[in-house]
Short mmCIF file of C-alpha atoms in Angstrom, two decimals:
data_model
loop_
_atom_site.label_atom_id
_atom_site.label_comp_id
_atom_site.label_asym_id
_atom_site.label_seq_id
_atom_site.Cartn_x
_atom_site.Cartn_y
_atom_site.Cartn_z
CA MET A 18 4.05 38.20 52.69
CA ALA A 19 2.75 34.31 53.57
CA VAL A 20 1.07 32.55 51.07
CA LEU A 21 -1.23 29.61 53.09
CA VAL A 22 -2.31 26.76 50.58
CA ASP A 23 -5.52 25.78 49.96
CA SER A 24 -6.38 22.16 49.79
CA ASN A 25 -7.11 21.94 46.67
CA VAL A 26 -3.88 23.04 45.17
CA LEU A 27 -3.04 20.61 46.68
CA LEU A 28 -4.95 18.13 46.08
CA ASP A 29 -4.45 18.62 41.80
CA VAL A 30 -1.06 18.46 42.06
CA ALA A 31 -1.41 15.35 44.12
CA THR A 32 -4.10 13.10 42.15
CA ASN A 33 -2.24 14.92 39.11
CA ASP A 34 -5.50 16.12 38.21
CA PRO A 35 -5.14 16.38 34.09
CA ILE A 36 -6.79 19.76 34.46
CA TRP A 37 -4.99 21.97 37.69
CA ALA A 38 -2.09 19.76 38.25
CA GLU A 39 0.29 21.40 35.85
CA ARG A 40 -1.02 24.55 36.21
CA CYS A 41 -1.09 24.61 40.28
CA ALA A 42 2.97 23.22 40.56
CA SER A 43 3.78 25.79 39.04
CA ALA A 44 2.10 28.32 40.71
CA LEU A 45 3.56 26.54 43.94
CA ASP A 46 7.71 26.46 42.84
CA LEU A 47 6.64 30.84 42.03
CA TRP A 48 5.55 31.41 45.32
CA SER A 49 7.80 28.86 47.21
CA ALA A 50 10.70 30.35 45.69
CA ARG A 51 8.60 34.33 46.60
CA GLU A 52 6.90 34.11 49.87
CA SER A 53 6.77 31.15 53.02
CA LEU A 54 4.07 28.72 52.10
CA ARG A 55 2.15 28.07 54.44
CA ILE A 56 -0.84 25.63 55.54
CA ASN A 57 -2.88 25.44 58.97
CA PRO A 58 -5.21 21.76 60.58
CA ILE A 59 -7.54 22.03 58.93
CA ILE A 60 -5.92 21.82 55.24
CA LEU A 61 -3.83 19.01 56.62
CA ALA A 62 -6.82 17.31 57.58
CA GLU A 63 -8.20 17.12 53.78
CA VAL A 64 -5.15 16.62 52.13
CA SER A 65 -4.20 13.76 53.99
CA ALA A 66 -7.45 11.60 53.34
CA GLY A 67 -5.47 10.65 50.79
CA PHE A 68 -2.16 9.08 52.52
CA HIS A 69 -2.66 6.13 54.61
CA SER A 70 0.24 7.91 56.80
CA ILE A 71 0.83 10.90 58.77
CA GLU A 72 4.84 9.63 57.43
CA GLU A 73 3.13 10.21 53.84
CA VAL A 74 1.28 13.41 54.27
CA ASP A 75 4.30 14.51 56.10
CA ALA A 76 6.69 13.22 52.60
CA ALA A 77 4.02 15.27 50.44
CA LEU A 78 4.26 18.09 52.28
CA PRO A 79 7.54 18.78 53.92
CA SER A 80 6.89 21.32 56.44
CA ASP A 81 10.71 23.13 55.82
CA ILE A 82 8.33 23.89 52.33
CA PHE A 83 4.79 23.66 53.84
CA LEU A 84 4.91 25.78 57.16
CA ARG A 85 2.25 24.62 59.77
CA GLU A 86 1.00 26.90 61.58
CA ALA A 87 -1.94 26.71 63.92
CA LEU A 88 -5.83 28.14 62.87
CA PRO A 89 -6.08 31.48 65.35
CA PHE A 90 -9.10 31.16 67.88
CA SER A 91 -10.46 35.00 65.75
CA ALA A 92 -10.53 32.50 62.22
CA ALA A 93 -12.73 30.16 63.87
CA PHE A 94 -14.74 33.08 64.76
CA ALA A 95 -14.55 35.07 61.49
CA ALA A 96 -15.26 31.72 60.00
CA GLY A 97 -18.42 31.10 61.96
CA LYS A 98 -20.07 34.77 61.11
CA ALA A 99 -19.00 34.05 57.91
CA PHE A 100 -20.52 30.78 57.09
CA LEU A 101 -23.43 32.28 58.39
CA ALA A 102 -23.75 34.66 55.58
CA TYR A 103 -23.46 31.73 53.76
CA ARG A 104 -25.93 30.18 54.73
CA ARG A 105 -28.82 33.59 54.82
CA ARG A 106 -27.79 34.46 51.53
CA GLY A 107 -29.13 30.74 50.54
CA GLY A 108 -25.75 29.06 50.19
CA THR A 109 -26.49 24.67 50.53
CA ARG A 110 -25.77 22.53 53.41
CA THR A 111 -23.14 20.43 51.06
CA SER A 112 -21.11 23.52 51.43
CA THR A 113 -17.89 22.42 53.71
CA LEU A 114 -17.20 24.55 56.67
CA PRO A 115 -13.60 24.41 56.16
CA ASP A 116 -12.96 26.25 52.97
CA PHE A 117 -14.49 29.24 56.09
CA PHE A 118 -12.17 28.80 58.49
CA ILE A 119 -9.31 28.58 55.47
CA GLY A 120 -10.48 31.77 53.95
CA ALA A 121 -11.13 33.51 57.65
CA HIS A 122 -7.48 32.58 58.68
CA ALA A 123 -5.84 34.05 55.60
CA SER A 124 -7.86 36.63 56.73
CA VAL A 125 -7.39 37.17 59.81
CA SER A 126 -3.43 36.60 59.58
CA ARG A 127 -2.92 38.51 56.63
CA HIS A 128 -1.86 35.86 54.26
CA ALA A 129 -2.57 35.55 51.10
CA LEU A 130 -4.24 32.72 50.20
CA LEU A 131 -3.32 30.03 47.09
CA THR A 132 -6.58 28.77 45.66
CA ARG A 133 -8.60 27.99 42.67
CA ASP A 134 -11.98 28.63 44.95
CA ILE A 135 -11.94 31.96 44.04
CA ALA A 136 -15.68 33.31 43.78
CA ARG A 137 -16.38 32.42 47.62
CA TYR A 138 -13.33 33.64 48.88
CA ARG A 139 -13.42 37.26 47.32
CA THR A 140 -17.53 37.18 48.56
CA TYR A 141 -16.29 36.43 52.27
CA PHE A 142 -13.66 37.57 52.32
CA PRO A 143 -12.36 40.82 49.82
CA ASP A 144 -9.42 41.79 52.07
CA VAL A 145 -8.00 38.23 51.41
CA THR A 146 -5.34 38.84 48.18
CA ILE A 147 -6.42 36.37 46.52
CA LEU A 148 -3.46 34.32 44.33
CA GLU A 149 -4.87 32.18 41.39
CA PRO A 150 -3.56 29.27 40.09
#
């Protein structure tokens, strides 16, 4: 099983979040010892906002630990459908589509997902194994 790592977990560690950093770092250590960790271009884009160069991002997310994986086109379709269902249920426009791309990627690729945004992923991607920090 591969583990797709949500950007919120990576950002909590990178920003040394006072509530989540330690738990997220421990979860990354635990799961990297057991499974391969993956990120996709959406996750990289969200995390990279706090860095000045791609080299800094690569240093923070070494590719030998965080394998880069393309977003499957079938995941893009699934993300669109999940986002539509979210909007039809009254979801606000402030919710970002990237979360739906991440959840759909985990679903289509049969990856577990390490995230602290549990409720949304369980609602719209019930087949995904959710790992929480």
